[in-house]
Short mmCIF file of C-alpha atoms and ligand atoms in Angstrom, two decimals:
data_model
loop_
_atom_site.label_atom_id
_atom_site.label_comp_id
_atom_site.label_asym_id
_atom_site.label_seq_id
_atom_site.Cartn_x
_atom_site.Cartn_y
_atom_site.Cartn_z
CA MET A 171 62.74 4.46 71.34
CA ASN A 172 62.51 4.43 75.13
CA GLN A 173 61.17 7.96 75.01
CA HIS A 174 58.09 7.32 77.14
CA TYR A 175 56.72 4.92 79.77
CA LYS A 176 57.80 2.29 80.50
CA PHE A 177 61.30 3.76 80.65
CA ILE A 178 64.28 1.44 80.69
CA ASN A 179 67.86 2.13 81.61
CA SER A 180 69.74 1.72 78.31
CA PRO A 181 73.33 0.56 78.75
CA LEU A 182 76.02 3.20 78.55
CA PRO A 183 77.37 3.56 74.98
CA TYR A 184 80.87 2.82 76.32
CA ALA A 185 82.48 0.63 78.99
CA TYR A 186 82.20 1.62 82.66
CA ASP A 187 85.96 2.17 82.75
CA ALA A 188 86.05 4.15 79.48
CA MET A 189 86.51 7.52 81.24
CA GLU A 190 89.52 6.37 83.28
CA PRO A 191 91.62 7.96 84.61
CA TYR A 192 89.41 11.07 84.68
CA ILE A 193 86.21 9.52 86.00
CA ASP A 194 86.66 6.17 87.73
CA GLU A 195 84.92 2.94 86.82
CA LYS A 196 83.18 2.49 90.18
CA THR A 197 81.67 5.97 90.03
CA MET A 198 80.41 5.38 86.48
CA ARG A 199 78.94 2.02 87.47
CA LEU A 200 77.14 3.33 90.56
CA HIS A 201 76.07 6.52 88.81
CA HIS A 202 74.45 4.70 85.89
CA ASP A 203 73.28 1.45 87.47
CA ARG A 204 72.03 2.82 90.79
CA HIS A 205 71.44 6.58 90.66
CA LEU A 206 69.96 6.77 87.15
CA GLN A 207 68.19 3.44 87.68
CA ALA A 208 66.48 4.83 90.79
CA TYR A 209 65.11 7.83 88.87
CA ILE A 210 63.83 5.51 86.14
CA ASP A 211 62.18 3.16 88.65
CA ASN A 212 60.60 6.05 90.56
CA LEU A 213 59.24 7.63 87.38
CA ASN A 214 57.81 4.29 86.16
CA ASN A 215 56.22 3.70 89.57
CA ILE A 216 54.49 7.08 89.44
CA LEU A 217 53.30 6.74 85.83
CA CYS A 218 52.03 3.16 86.20
CA LYS A 219 49.01 4.60 88.04
CA TYR A 220 48.40 7.32 85.42
CA PRO A 221 47.80 5.80 81.97
CA ALA A 222 46.92 9.24 80.58
CA PHE A 223 50.57 10.27 80.77
CA GLN A 224 52.19 7.01 79.71
CA ASN A 225 52.74 8.13 76.12
CA TRP A 226 54.28 11.44 77.17
CA THR A 227 57.98 11.85 76.45
CA LEU A 228 60.41 12.95 79.14
CA GLU A 229 60.46 16.41 77.60
CA GLN A 230 56.65 16.61 77.59
CA LEU A 231 56.52 15.55 81.24
CA ILE A 232 59.17 18.10 82.23
CA LEU A 233 57.59 20.95 80.25
CA ASN A 234 54.03 20.23 81.40
CA VAL A 235 54.45 19.62 85.12
CA PRO A 236 51.78 22.27 85.96
CA SER A 237 49.22 20.29 83.90
CA LEU A 238 49.77 17.11 85.94
CA PRO A 239 47.71 16.13 89.00
CA LYS A 240 48.96 18.17 91.97
CA ASP A 241 49.98 15.15 94.02
CA ILE A 242 52.52 13.91 91.43
CA GLN A 243 53.91 17.23 90.17
CA THR A 244 56.97 17.38 92.42
CA ALA A 245 57.80 13.70 92.04
CA VAL A 246 57.51 13.84 88.24
CA LYS A 247 59.60 17.03 88.08
CA ASN A 248 62.36 15.47 90.19
CA ASN A 249 62.40 12.01 88.62
CA ALA A 250 61.77 12.89 84.97
CA GLY A 251 64.43 15.57 85.47
CA GLY A 252 66.75 12.97 86.99
CA VAL A 253 66.33 10.69 83.98
CA PHE A 254 66.71 13.49 81.43
CA ASN A 255 69.72 15.05 83.15
CA HIS A 256 71.60 11.78 83.57
CA ARG A 257 70.96 10.55 80.04
CA PHE A 258 72.16 13.90 78.78
CA TYR A 259 75.26 13.92 80.99
CA PHE A 260 76.31 10.39 80.02
CA SER A 261 75.75 11.11 76.32
CA ASN A 262 78.19 14.00 76.58
CA LEU A 263 81.19 11.93 77.68
CA ALA A 264 83.84 10.40 75.41
CA ASN A 265 87.39 9.20 75.89
CA PRO A 266 89.43 10.05 74.01
CA SER A 267 87.55 13.23 73.21
CA SER A 268 88.34 15.76 70.56
CA PRO A 269 90.12 18.43 72.61
CA HIS A 270 88.10 21.36 71.27
CA PRO A 271 84.69 22.01 69.79
CA GLU A 272 84.62 22.53 66.05
CA GLY A 273 82.53 24.24 63.41
CA ALA A 274 79.53 26.40 64.28
CA LEU A 275 79.75 25.66 68.02
CA CYS A 276 83.43 26.65 68.10
CA GLU A 277 82.56 29.93 66.36
CA ALA A 278 79.70 30.62 68.79
CA ILE A 279 81.95 29.91 71.81
CA GLU A 280 84.59 32.31 70.50
CA ARG A 281 81.94 34.92 69.74
CA GLU A 282 80.25 34.75 73.17
CA PHE A 283 83.22 34.05 75.45
CA GLY A 284 86.22 35.35 73.49
CA SER A 285 88.08 32.04 73.37
CA TYR A 286 87.75 28.38 74.25
CA LYS A 287 89.97 28.96 77.30
CA ALA A 288 87.77 31.83 78.50
CA PHE A 289 84.71 29.61 78.03
CA GLN A 290 86.35 26.88 80.12
CA ASN A 291 87.00 29.36 82.92
CA CYS A 292 83.40 30.63 82.87
CA PHE A 293 81.99 27.12 82.77
CA LYS A 294 84.20 25.97 85.64
CA GLU A 295 83.21 29.00 87.70
CA ALA A 296 79.52 28.25 87.08
CA ALA A 297 79.95 24.57 88.02
CA LEU A 298 81.76 25.59 91.22
CA SER A 299 79.01 28.09 92.05
CA VAL A 300 76.26 25.45 92.32
CA PHE A 301 75.51 25.31 96.04
CA GLY A 302 74.72 21.74 97.00
CA SER A 303 73.57 19.46 94.19
CA GLY A 304 72.88 20.37 90.59
CA TYR A 305 74.30 20.94 87.15
CA ALA A 306 76.11 23.51 85.04
CA TRP A 307 74.95 23.79 81.44
CA LEU A 308 76.00 25.21 78.14
CA VAL A 309 72.68 26.10 76.51
CA VAL A 310 71.10 27.98 73.67
CA ASN A 311 68.60 30.38 75.21
CA ALA A 312 65.21 31.40 73.82
CA ALA A 313 66.89 34.22 71.85
CA GLY A 314 69.20 31.71 70.14
CA LYS A 315 72.25 32.88 72.11
CA LEU A 316 74.84 30.49 73.55
CA CYS A 317 75.18 30.92 77.30
CA ILE A 318 76.04 29.17 80.56
CA THR A 319 73.48 28.49 83.27
CA THR A 320 73.09 26.32 86.35
CA THR A 321 70.20 24.32 87.81
CA GLY A 322 69.67 22.94 91.30
CA ASN A 323 68.81 19.35 92.20
CA GLN A 324 67.24 17.65 89.15
CA ASP A 325 65.80 20.77 87.54
CA THR A 326 66.45 21.08 83.81
CA PRO A 327 66.89 24.20 81.67
CA LEU A 328 63.95 23.14 79.45
CA PRO A 329 61.17 25.06 81.28
CA LEU A 330 63.33 28.20 80.99
CA GLY A 331 63.12 27.91 77.19
CA MET A 332 66.75 26.80 76.98
CA LEU A 333 68.05 23.93 74.86
CA PRO A 334 71.01 22.03 76.34
CA ILE A 335 74.31 21.63 74.48
CA LEU A 336 76.51 20.25 77.25
CA SER A 337 76.21 19.61 80.99
CA ILE A 338 78.23 18.57 84.00
CA ASP A 339 76.63 16.78 86.94
CA VAL A 340 78.09 18.29 90.12
CA TRP A 341 76.16 16.17 92.60
CA GLU A 342 78.79 14.68 94.91
CA HIS A 343 77.87 11.16 93.74
CA ALA A 344 79.38 12.12 90.35
CA TYR A 345 82.89 12.53 91.80
CA TYR A 346 83.21 11.81 95.51
CA LEU A 347 84.84 8.35 95.30
CA LYS A 348 87.76 9.66 93.25
CA HIS A 349 87.93 13.38 93.92
CA TYR A 350 86.45 13.44 97.46
CA ASN A 351 85.23 16.98 98.14
CA LEU A 352 87.41 18.55 95.44
CA ARG A 353 84.81 19.55 92.88
CA ALA A 354 87.33 21.76 91.05
CA ASP A 355 89.58 18.75 90.35
CA TYR A 356 86.62 16.77 89.04
CA ILE A 357 85.66 19.64 86.72
CA ASP A 358 89.25 19.80 85.39
CA ASP A 359 89.22 16.03 84.78
CA TRP A 360 85.76 16.17 83.20
CA PHE A 361 87.04 18.61 80.57
CA HIS A 362 89.28 15.77 79.31
CA VAL A 363 86.27 13.57 78.52
CA VAL A 364 83.80 16.03 76.99
CA ASN A 365 82.16 14.55 73.90
CA TRP A 366 82.48 17.65 71.73
CA ASP A 367 81.17 15.78 68.69
CA GLN A 368 77.90 15.24 70.55
CA ALA A 369 77.85 18.84 71.79
CA CYS A 370 78.36 20.12 68.23
CA LYS A 371 75.50 17.89 67.08
CA ASN A 372 73.28 19.19 69.91
CA TYR A 373 74.11 22.75 68.82
CA ARG A 374 73.15 22.04 65.21
CA ASP A 375 69.95 20.29 66.33
CA CYS A 376 68.94 23.31 68.44
CA PHE A 377 68.72 25.51 65.41
CA ARG A 378 66.87 22.82 63.50
CA MET A 379 64.28 22.82 66.33
CA MET A 380 64.05 26.58 66.75
CA TYR A 381 63.79 27.82 63.19
MN1 MN3 B 1585 74.11 12.25 88.99
#
């Protein structure tokens, strides 16, 4: 299902204005239809000349960059990362969202961070700490522990042995039209549209994959 070449840009699973008033319609439209589309087009353009990698999934491409021909390694890392990161980000938005995580993820957040509020503060701090463009992530690390990390540009946490639960895109294109340079305001608004049901599912799936 659209997991390997030739990649297509599936429609968002909600309307472009579904995240109003927290993330504006124009930003969602440009972010999905232009930014994500460009990563998909670039990745397809690279892979069209390399049939050997056309049945590789995004995850396989990202995890096996060093096995690719030298001249496409950087471009595949950036563009496969761009597709993975954006699909993941968009899948983790919902409005209205359930205001808190539930079940096993809720317990893990309370165990690792003390409380949901303390987690929010740590996550916001991490998202603010990304210099330039990148992402903040809630991940399960290789030891099975829930933690927060950041990546620059279109890097993903996958090569670090981390499985993503939740992410926020802090490239300026994700918020500039509405929030201008105020990344902190965007992060506060983004917390209103976190798809915790999806994050809880991602958390459960992690342990299915690891054990
Ligand atoms: Mn983006």
